[in-house]
């Protein structure tokens, strides 16, 4: 009985670790999203003047619409990832809650007898 | 959150959490301020660039004399590896935009810090009260 409880607790730890990992990934993507949004806004303002991209140690000239397109595509991808991860996080939050309830119930059942 | 219903141990956990949050926010605030200073310096540098002779660093200890050919053309890093050629005025405007955005964030963070500090004061007040009550009940 206590063994089953131990397993549930270890499952809970795994869920919480996964939650933390997902949360950290979401934070990373949110940061990237902000940076790319800033670049997109700046590129909107550019009318003349050359645009370059740093590839390795070299500044490679880019066409303005190509650069804008690339940033937009990247933003699209980032937003999709954030949506996906948010859904995953919601799933794991639910699992977390269910597991905690289960454990509490098991502890209550064990309570009067065990110590 | 009902702080009154928590015991001193739980309150102290809340206090620790708040302390950590305030520290994190204060750190972010300092980083933002540092960035604003750098953009401010860039703006000032922009105004001072003309066609005087300059010393160009080739290595950390070797400089060669040179002259800026076009004091109105600058390469600005706008983020994620993108660079744009801008005129002096455009570059200066870019710096201003960045500084304004950073200062807006600094305001937001400073409000959050004050809010957390007020909450922290409240928690400490309640902790003090609870401890006093406990000590009174021992006599």
PDB file of C-alpha atoms in Angstrom:
ATOM      1  CA  UNK A   1       0.000   0.000   0.000  1.00  0.00           C
ATOM      2  CA  UNK A   2       2.782   2.348   0.998  1.00  0.00           C
ATOM      3  CA  UNK A   3       4.676   1.192  -2.060  1.00  0.00           C
ATOM      4  CA  UNK A   4       1.837   2.256  -4.338  1.00  0.00           C
ATOM      5  CA  UNK A   5       1.897   5.627  -2.611  1.00  0.00           C
ATOM      6  CA  UNK A   6       5.627   5.895  -3.205  1.00  0.00           C
ATOM      7  CA  UNK A   7       5.133   5.234  -6.895  1.00  0.00           C
ATOM      8  CA  UNK A   8       2.432   7.893  -7.154  1.00  0.00           C
ATOM      9  CA  UNK A   9       4.710  10.408  -5.459  1.00  0.00           C
ATOM     10  CA  UNK A  10       7.533   9.634  -7.840  1.00  0.00           C
ATOM     11  CA  UNK A  11       5.106  10.017 -10.757  1.00  0.00           C
ATOM     12  CA  UNK A  12       4.154  13.408  -9.337  1.00  0.00           C
ATOM     13  CA  UNK A  13       7.803  14.451  -9.219  1.00  0.00           C
ATOM     14  CA  UNK A  14       8.178  13.471 -12.875  1.00  0.00           C
ATOM     15  CA  UNK A  15       5.124  15.498 -13.830  1.00  0.00           C
ATOM     16  CA  UNK A  16       6.401  18.532 -11.946  1.00  0.00           C
ATOM     17  CA  UNK A  17       9.832  18.250 -13.533  1.00  0.00           C
ATOM     18  CA  UNK A  18       8.231  18.127 -16.968  1.00  0.00           C
ATOM     19  CA  UNK A  19       6.080  21.139 -16.092  1.00  0.00           C
ATOM     20  CA  UNK A  20       9.173  23.111 -15.138  1.00  0.00           C
ATOM     21  CA  UNK A  21      10.878  22.133 -18.391  1.00  0.00           C
ATOM     22  CA  UNK A  22       7.858  23.177 -20.470  1.00  0.00           C
ATOM     23  CA  UNK A  23       7.614  26.466 -18.580  1.00  0.00           C
ATOM     24  CA  UNK A  24      11.268  27.214 -19.262  1.00  0.00           C
ATOM     25  CA  UNK A  25      10.804  26.484 -22.963  1.00  0.00           C
ATOM     26  CA  UNK A  26       7.809  28.793 -23.083  1.00  0.00           C
ATOM     27  CA  UNK A  27       9.864  31.569 -21.485  1.00  0.00           C
ATOM     28  CA  UNK A  28      12.591  31.115 -24.096  1.00  0.00           C
ATOM     29  CA  UNK A  29      10.105  31.321 -26.941  1.00  0.00           C
ATOM     30  CA  UNK A  30       8.381  34.382 -25.447  1.00  0.00           C
ATOM     31  CA  UNK A  31      11.766  36.102 -25.317  1.00  0.00           C
ATOM     32  CA  UNK A  32      12.487  35.187 -28.951  1.00  0.00           C
ATOM     33  CA  UNK A  33       9.024  36.371 -29.886  1.00  0.00           C
ATOM     34  CA  UNK A  34       9.646  39.830 -28.421  1.00  0.00           C
ATOM     35  CA  UNK A  35      13.016  40.152 -30.101  1.00  0.00           C
ATOM     36  CA  UNK A  36      11.647  39.143 -33.498  1.00  0.00           C
ATOM     37  CA  UNK A  37       8.662  41.463 -33.094  1.00  0.00           C
ATOM     38  CA  UNK A  38      11.076  44.331 -32.489  1.00  0.00           C
ATOM     39  CA  UNK A  39      13.027  43.434 -35.628  1.00  0.00           C
ATOM     40  CA  UNK A  40       9.806  43.166 -37.627  1.00  0.00           C
ATOM     41  CA  UNK A  41       8.711  46.619 -36.450  1.00  0.00           C
ATOM     42  CA  UNK A  42      12.099  48.113 -37.258  1.00  0.00           C
ATOM     43  CA  UNK A  43      12.050  46.583 -40.744  1.00  0.00           C
ATOM     44  CA  UNK A  44       8.625  48.123 -41.295  1.00  0.00           C
ATOM     45  CA  UNK A  45      10.142  51.539 -40.679  1.00  0.00           C
ATOM     46  CA  UNK A  46      12.993  50.997 -43.138  1.00  0.00           C
ATOM     47  CA  UNK A  47      12.224  52.606 -46.491  1.00  0.00           C
ATOM     48  CA  UNK A  48      15.629  53.056 -48.044  1.00  0.00           C
ATOM     49  CA  UNK A  49      19.021  51.868 -46.932  1.00  0.00           C
ATOM     50  CA  UNK A  50      20.449  48.417 -47.217  1.00  0.00           C
ATOM     51  CA  UNK A  51      19.587  45.500 -44.988  1.00  0.00           C
ATOM     52  CA  UNK A  52      22.207  42.957 -44.015  1.00  0.00           C
ATOM     53  CA  UNK A  53      22.134  39.684 -42.123  1.00  0.00           C
ATOM     54  CA  UNK A  54      25.021  38.478 -40.011  1.00  0.00           C
ATOM     55  CA  UNK A  55      25.858  34.977 -41.227  1.00  0.00           C
ATOM     56  CA  UNK A  56      28.869  33.734 -39.332  1.00  0.00           C
ATOM     57  CA  UNK A  57      31.487  36.498 -39.517  1.00  0.00           C
ATOM     58  CA  UNK A  58      30.041  38.078 -42.670  1.00  0.00           C
ATOM     59  CA  UNK A  59      27.386  40.706 -43.237  1.00  0.00           C
ATOM     60  CA  UNK A  60      25.389  39.473 -46.209  1.00  0.00           C
ATOM     61  CA  UNK A  61      23.133  41.958 -48.013  1.00  0.00           C
ATOM     62  CA  UNK A  62      19.458  41.029 -48.015  1.00  0.00           C
ATOM     63  CA  UNK A  63      16.481  42.300 -49.912  1.00  0.00           C
ATOM     64  CA  UNK A  64      14.116  44.207 -47.661  1.00  0.00           C
ATOM     65  CA  UNK A  65      11.027  42.143 -48.510  1.00  0.00           C
ATOM     66  CA  UNK A  66      13.015  38.941 -48.142  1.00  0.00           C
ATOM     67  CA  UNK A  67      14.161  39.989 -44.671  1.00  0.00           C
ATOM     68  CA  UNK A  68      10.637  41.012 -43.717  1.00  0.00           C
ATOM     69  CA  UNK A  69       9.316  37.703 -45.016  1.00  0.00           C
ATOM     70  CA  UNK A  70      11.883  35.716 -43.056  1.00  0.00           C
ATOM     71  CA  UNK A  71      11.107  37.495 -39.818  1.00  0.00           C
ATOM     72  CA  UNK A  72       7.371  37.018 -40.352  1.00  0.00           C
ATOM     73  CA  UNK A  73       7.853  33.311 -41.028  1.00  0.00           C
ATOM     74  CA  UNK A  74       9.973  32.994 -37.906  1.00  0.00           C
ATOM     75  CA  UNK A  75       7.345  34.782 -35.834  1.00  0.00           C
ATOM     76  CA  UNK A  76       4.677  32.449 -37.217  1.00  0.00           C
ATOM     77  CA  UNK A  77       6.726  29.431 -36.164  1.00  0.00           C
ATOM     78  CA  UNK A  78       7.432  30.855 -32.713  1.00  0.00           C
ATOM     79  CA  UNK A  79       3.761  31.647 -32.111  1.00  0.00           C
ATOM     80  CA  UNK A  80       2.766  28.126 -33.170  1.00  0.00           C
ATOM     81  CA  UNK A  81       5.319  26.661 -30.747  1.00  0.00           C
ATOM     82  CA  UNK A  82       4.058  28.849 -27.912  1.00  0.00           C
ATOM     83  CA  UNK A  83       0.473  27.734 -28.565  1.00  0.00           C
ATOM     84  CA  UNK A  84       1.537  24.095 -28.666  1.00  0.00           C
ATOM     85  CA  UNK A  85       3.550  24.392 -25.442  1.00  0.00           C
ATOM     86  CA  UNK A  86       0.752  26.292 -23.682  1.00  0.00           C
ATOM     87  CA  UNK A  87      -1.617  23.424 -24.461  1.00  0.00           C
ATOM     88  CA  UNK A  88       0.971  20.904 -23.234  1.00  0.00           C
ATOM     89  CA  UNK A  89       1.406  22.915 -20.057  1.00  0.00           C
ATOM     90  CA  UNK A  90      -2.367  22.938 -19.463  1.00  0.00           C
ATOM     91  CA  UNK A  91      -2.410  19.149 -19.903  1.00  0.00           C
ATOM     92  CA  UNK A  92       0.391  18.654 -17.407  1.00  0.00           C
ATOM     93  CA  UNK A  93      -1.179  21.076 -14.928  1.00  0.00           C
ATOM     94  CA  UNK A  94      -4.308  18.940 -15.029  1.00  0.00           C
ATOM     95  CA  UNK A  95      -2.236  15.764 -14.562  1.00  0.00           C
ATOM     96  CA  UNK A  96      -0.452  17.468 -11.656  1.00  0.00           C
ATOM     97  CA  UNK A  97      -3.726  18.302  -9.958  1.00  0.00           C
ATOM     98  CA  UNK A  98      -5.196  14.837 -10.520  1.00  0.00           C
ATOM     99  CA  UNK A  99      -2.059  13.169  -9.190  1.00  0.00           C
ATOM    100  CA  UNK A 100      -2.026  15.365  -6.095  1.00  0.00           C
ATOM    101  CA  UNK A 101      -5.674  14.558  -5.381  1.00  0.00           C
ATOM    102  CA  UNK A 102      -5.008  10.873  -5.820  1.00  0.00           C
ATOM    103  CA  UNK A 103      -2.060  11.038  -3.429  1.00  0.00           C
ATOM    104  CA  UNK A 104      -4.068  12.940  -0.827  1.00  0.00           C
ATOM    105  CA  UNK A 105      -6.811  10.348  -1.009  1.00  0.00           C
ATOM    106  CA  UNK A 106      -4.295   7.522  -0.636  1.00  0.00           C
ATOM    107  CA  UNK A 107      -2.701   9.252   2.341  1.00  0.00           C
ATOM    108  CA  UNK A 108      -6.096   9.657   3.965  1.00  0.00           C
ATOM    109  CA  UNK A 109      -6.868   5.967   3.442  1.00  0.00           C
ATOM    110  CA  UNK A 110      -3.491   5.004   4.923  1.00  0.00           C
ATOM    111  CA  UNK A 111      -3.758   7.641   7.677  1.00  0.00           C
ATOM    112  CA  UNK A 112      -5.783   5.994  10.434  1.00  0.00           C
ATOM    113  CA  UNK A 113      -3.708   2.759  10.242  1.00  0.00           C
ATOM    114  CA  UNK A 114      -0.236   3.808   9.118  1.00  0.00           C
ATOM    115  CA  UNK A 115       1.933   6.469  10.732  1.00  0.00           C
TER     116      UNK A 115
ATOM    117  CA  UNK B   1      -4.628  35.331  -0.569  1.00  0.00           C
ATOM    118  CA  UNK B   2      -5.663  35.180   3.041  1.00  0.00           C
ATOM    119  CA  UNK B   3      -2.453  35.900   4.881  1.00  0.00           C
ATOM    120  CA  UNK B   4      -4.147  36.011   8.248  1.00  0.00           C
ATOM    121  CA  UNK B   5      -5.004  32.330   7.995  1.00  0.00           C
ATOM    122  CA  UNK B   6      -1.380  31.236   7.540  1.00  0.00           C
ATOM    123  CA  UNK B   7       0.877  30.235  10.413  1.00  0.00           C
ATOM    124  CA  UNK B   8       4.315  31.871  10.890  1.00  0.00           C
ATOM    125  CA  UNK B   9       6.117  29.072   9.021  1.00  0.00           C
ATOM    126  CA  UNK B  10       3.935  29.420   5.967  1.00  0.00           C
ATOM    127  CA  UNK B  11       4.233  33.185   6.178  1.00  0.00           C
ATOM    128  CA  UNK B  12       7.985  32.903   6.217  1.00  0.00           C
ATOM    129  CA  UNK B  13       7.850  30.810   3.050  1.00  0.00           C
ATOM    130  CA  UNK B  14       5.763  33.511   1.413  1.00  0.00           C
ATOM    131  CA  UNK B  15       8.254  36.104   2.617  1.00  0.00           C
ATOM    132  CA  UNK B  16      11.163  34.172   1.110  1.00  0.00           C
ATOM    133  CA  UNK B  17       9.361  33.852  -2.187  1.00  0.00           C
ATOM    134  CA  UNK B  18       8.627  37.575  -2.245  1.00  0.00           C
ATOM    135  CA  UNK B  19      12.249  38.358  -1.393  1.00  0.00           C
ATOM    136  CA  UNK B  20      13.392  36.273  -4.333  1.00  0.00           C
ATOM    137  CA  UNK B  21      10.924  37.956  -6.663  1.00  0.00           C
ATOM    138  CA  UNK B  22      11.996  41.431  -5.560  1.00  0.00           C
ATOM    139  CA  UNK B  23      15.629  40.471  -6.097  1.00  0.00           C
ATOM    140  CA  UNK B  24      14.922  39.150  -9.574  1.00  0.00           C
ATOM    141  CA  UNK B  25      12.960  42.236 -10.536  1.00  0.00           C
ATOM    142  CA  UNK B  26      15.627  44.550  -9.142  1.00  0.00           C
ATOM    143  CA  UNK B  27      18.203  42.705 -11.240  1.00  0.00           C
ATOM    144  CA  UNK B  28      16.130  43.130 -14.373  1.00  0.00           C
ATOM    145  CA  UNK B  29      15.705  46.808 -13.562  1.00  0.00           C
ATOM    146  CA  UNK B  30      19.470  47.234 -13.292  1.00  0.00           C
ATOM    147  CA  UNK B  31      20.015  45.465 -16.608  1.00  0.00           C
ATOM    148  CA  UNK B  32      17.486  47.705 -18.334  1.00  0.00           C
ATOM    149  CA  UNK B  33      19.114  50.799 -16.897  1.00  0.00           C
ATOM    150  CA  UNK B  34      22.503  49.608 -18.110  1.00  0.00           C
ATOM    151  CA  UNK B  35      21.107  49.135 -21.630  1.00  0.00           C
ATOM    152  CA  UNK B  36      19.571  52.629 -21.598  1.00  0.00           C
ATOM    153  CA  UNK B  37      22.961  54.059 -20.653  1.00  0.00           C
ATOM    154  CA  UNK B  38      24.592  52.311 -23.591  1.00  0.00           C
ATOM    155  CA  UNK B  39      22.044  53.647 -26.072  1.00  0.00           C
ATOM    156  CA  UNK B  40      22.440  57.107 -24.593  1.00  0.00           C
ATOM    157  CA  UNK B  41      26.191  56.856 -25.118  1.00  0.00           C
ATOM    158  CA  UNK B  42      25.663  55.706 -28.716  1.00  0.00           C
ATOM    159  CA  UNK B  43      23.435  58.688 -29.358  1.00  0.00           C
ATOM    160  CA  UNK B  44      26.074  61.085 -28.040  1.00  0.00           C
ATOM    161  CA  UNK B  45      28.768  59.353 -30.087  1.00  0.00           C
ATOM    162  CA  UNK B  46      26.632  59.771 -33.212  1.00  0.00           C
ATOM    163  CA  UNK B  47      26.522  63.507 -32.758  1.00  0.00           C
ATOM    164  CA  UNK B  48      30.287  63.702 -32.376  1.00  0.00           C
ATOM    165  CA  UNK B  49      31.266  61.784 -35.478  1.00  0.00           C
ATOM    166  CA  UNK B  50      32.504  63.972 -38.282  1.00  0.00           C
ATOM    167  CA  UNK B  51      35.383  63.911 -40.736  1.00  0.00           C
ATOM    168  CA  UNK B  52      38.164  64.455 -38.285  1.00  0.00           C
ATOM    169  CA  UNK B  53      41.065  62.063 -38.220  1.00  0.00           C
ATOM    170  CA  UNK B  54      40.430  59.079 -35.963  1.00  0.00           C
ATOM    171  CA  UNK B  55      42.404  56.161 -34.590  1.00  0.00           C
ATOM    172  CA  UNK B  56      41.082  52.795 -35.781  1.00  0.00           C
ATOM    173  CA  UNK B  57      41.779  49.763 -33.571  1.00  0.00           C
ATOM    174  CA  UNK B  58      43.252  46.827 -35.490  1.00  0.00           C
ATOM    175  CA  UNK B  59      43.971  44.836 -32.356  1.00  0.00           C
ATOM    176  CA  UNK B  60      43.601  45.558 -28.666  1.00  0.00           C
ATOM    177  CA  UNK B  61      46.935  47.406 -28.683  1.00  0.00           C
ATOM    178  CA  UNK B  62      47.404  48.499 -32.282  1.00  0.00           C
ATOM    179  CA  UNK B  63      45.657  51.520 -33.742  1.00  0.00           C
ATOM    180  CA  UNK B  64      46.079  53.140 -37.136  1.00  0.00           C
ATOM    181  CA  UNK B  65      45.095  56.657 -38.149  1.00  0.00           C
ATOM    182  CA  UNK B  66      42.097  56.945 -40.445  1.00  0.00           C
ATOM    183  CA  UNK B  67      39.341  59.221 -41.544  1.00  0.00           C
ATOM    184  CA  UNK B  68      35.615  58.553 -41.701  1.00  0.00           C
ATOM    185  CA  UNK B  69      34.636  58.879 -45.332  1.00  0.00           C
ATOM    186  CA  UNK B  70      30.916  59.219 -44.830  1.00  0.00           C
ATOM    187  CA  UNK B  71      29.983  60.612 -41.435  1.00  0.00           C
ATOM    188  CA  UNK B  72      26.312  60.294 -42.297  1.00  0.00           C
ATOM    189  CA  UNK B  73      26.155  56.558 -42.874  1.00  0.00           C
ATOM    190  CA  UNK B  74      25.907  54.055 -40.020  1.00  0.00           C
ATOM    191  CA  UNK B  75      25.215  50.344 -39.650  1.00  0.00           C
ATOM    192  CA  UNK B  76      22.654  49.667 -36.928  1.00  0.00           C
ATOM    193  CA  UNK B  77      21.999  46.267 -35.378  1.00  0.00           C
ATOM    194  CA  UNK B  78      18.242  45.895 -35.057  1.00  0.00           C
ATOM    195  CA  UNK B  79      18.274  42.400 -33.546  1.00  0.00           C
ATOM    196  CA  UNK B  80      18.375  38.669 -34.447  1.00  0.00           C
ATOM    197  CA  UNK B  81      21.428  39.233 -36.623  1.00  0.00           C
ATOM    198  CA  UNK B  82      19.895  41.893 -38.840  1.00  0.00           C
ATOM    199  CA  UNK B  83      21.740  45.113 -39.594  1.00  0.00           C
ATOM    200  CA  UNK B  84      20.393  48.167 -41.419  1.00  0.00           C
ATOM    201  CA  UNK B  85      22.235  51.077 -42.970  1.00  0.00           C
ATOM    202  CA  UNK B  86      20.866  54.289 -41.557  1.00  0.00           C
ATOM    203  CA  UNK B  87      21.651  57.977 -41.726  1.00  0.00           C
ATOM    204  CA  UNK B  88      22.773  59.866 -38.658  1.00  0.00           C
ATOM    205  CA  UNK B  89      19.248  61.134 -38.020  1.00  0.00           C
ATOM    206  CA  UNK B  90      17.666  57.705 -38.502  1.00  0.00           C
ATOM    207  CA  UNK B  91      20.255  56.094 -36.218  1.00  0.00           C
ATOM    208  CA  UNK B  92      19.649  58.694 -33.562  1.00  0.00           C
ATOM    209  CA  UNK B  93      15.903  58.090 -33.832  1.00  0.00           C
ATOM    210  CA  UNK B  94      16.530  54.369 -33.488  1.00  0.00           C
ATOM    211  CA  UNK B  95      18.456  54.944 -30.262  1.00  0.00           C
ATOM    212  CA  UNK B  96      15.648  57.152 -28.957  1.00  0.00           C
ATOM    213  CA  UNK B  97      13.027  54.499 -29.795  1.00  0.00           C
ATOM    214  CA  UNK B  98      15.026  51.832 -27.984  1.00  0.00           C
ATOM    215  CA  UNK B  99      15.602  54.031 -24.948  1.00  0.00           C
ATOM    216  CA  UNK B 100      11.907  54.893 -24.712  1.00  0.00           C
ATOM    217  CA  UNK B 101      10.910  51.262 -24.918  1.00  0.00           C
ATOM    218  CA  UNK B 102      13.444  50.297 -22.251  1.00  0.00           C
ATOM    219  CA  UNK B 103      12.350  53.125 -19.955  1.00  0.00           C
ATOM    220  CA  UNK B 104       8.706  52.077 -20.345  1.00  0.00           C
ATOM    221  CA  UNK B 105       9.676  48.594 -19.173  1.00  0.00           C
ATOM    222  CA  UNK B 106      11.685  50.077 -16.318  1.00  0.00           C
ATOM    223  CA  UNK B 107       8.549  51.902 -15.158  1.00  0.00           C
ATOM    224  CA  UNK B 108       6.505  48.715 -15.267  1.00  0.00           C
ATOM    225  CA  UNK B 109       9.116  46.813 -13.297  1.00  0.00           C
ATOM    226  CA  UNK B 110       9.535  49.568 -10.741  1.00  0.00           C
ATOM    227  CA  UNK B 111       5.763  49.525 -10.114  1.00  0.00           C
ATOM    228  CA  UNK B 112       5.863  45.750  -9.666  1.00  0.00           C
ATOM    229  CA  UNK B 113       8.777  46.050  -7.243  1.00  0.00           C
ATOM    230  CA  UNK B 114       6.892  48.584  -5.132  1.00  0.00           C
ATOM    231  CA  UNK B 115       3.822  46.389  -5.137  1.00  0.00           C
ATOM    232  CA  UNK B 116       5.828  43.366  -3.974  1.00  0.00           C
ATOM    233  CA  UNK B 117       7.575  45.428  -1.296  1.00  0.00           C
ATOM    234  CA  UNK B 118       4.221  46.602   0.067  1.00  0.00           C
ATOM    235  CA  UNK B 119       3.039  42.990   0.145  1.00  0.00           C
ATOM    236  CA  UNK B 120       6.274  42.027   1.867  1.00  0.00           C
ATOM    237  CA  UNK B 121       5.692  44.687   4.538  1.00  0.00           C
ATOM    238  CA  UNK B 122       2.195  43.317   5.076  1.00  0.00           C
ATOM    239  CA  UNK B 123       3.499  39.761   5.460  1.00  0.00           C
ATOM    240  CA  UNK B 124       6.139  40.845   7.962  1.00  0.00           C
ATOM    241  CA  UNK B 125       3.551  42.819   9.927  1.00  0.00           C
ATOM    242  CA  UNK B 126       1.269  39.809  10.181  1.00  0.00           C
ATOM    243  CA  UNK B 127       4.187  37.576  11.139  1.00  0.00           C
ATOM    244  CA  UNK B 128       5.125  39.966  13.939  1.00  0.00           C
ATOM    245  CA  UNK B 129       1.550  40.016  15.168  1.00  0.00           C
ATOM    246  CA  UNK B 130       1.247  36.232  15.167  1.00  0.00           C
ATOM    247  CA  UNK B 131       4.503  35.784  17.029  1.00  0.00           C
ATOM    248  CA  UNK B 132       3.406  38.341  19.614  1.00  0.00           C
ATOM    249  CA  UNK B 133       0.079  36.594  20.031  1.00  0.00           C
ATOM    250  CA  UNK B 134       1.845  33.285  20.489  1.00  0.00           C
ATOM    251  CA  UNK B 135       4.221  34.690  23.083  1.00  0.00           C
ATOM    252  CA  UNK B 136       1.318  36.342  24.927  1.00  0.00           C
ATOM    253  CA  UNK B 137      -0.534  33.053  25.028  1.00  0.00           C
ATOM    254  CA  UNK B 138       2.484  31.408  26.689  1.00  0.00           C
ATOM    255  CA  UNK B 139       2.206  33.575  29.804  1.00  0.00           C
TER     256      UNK B 139
END
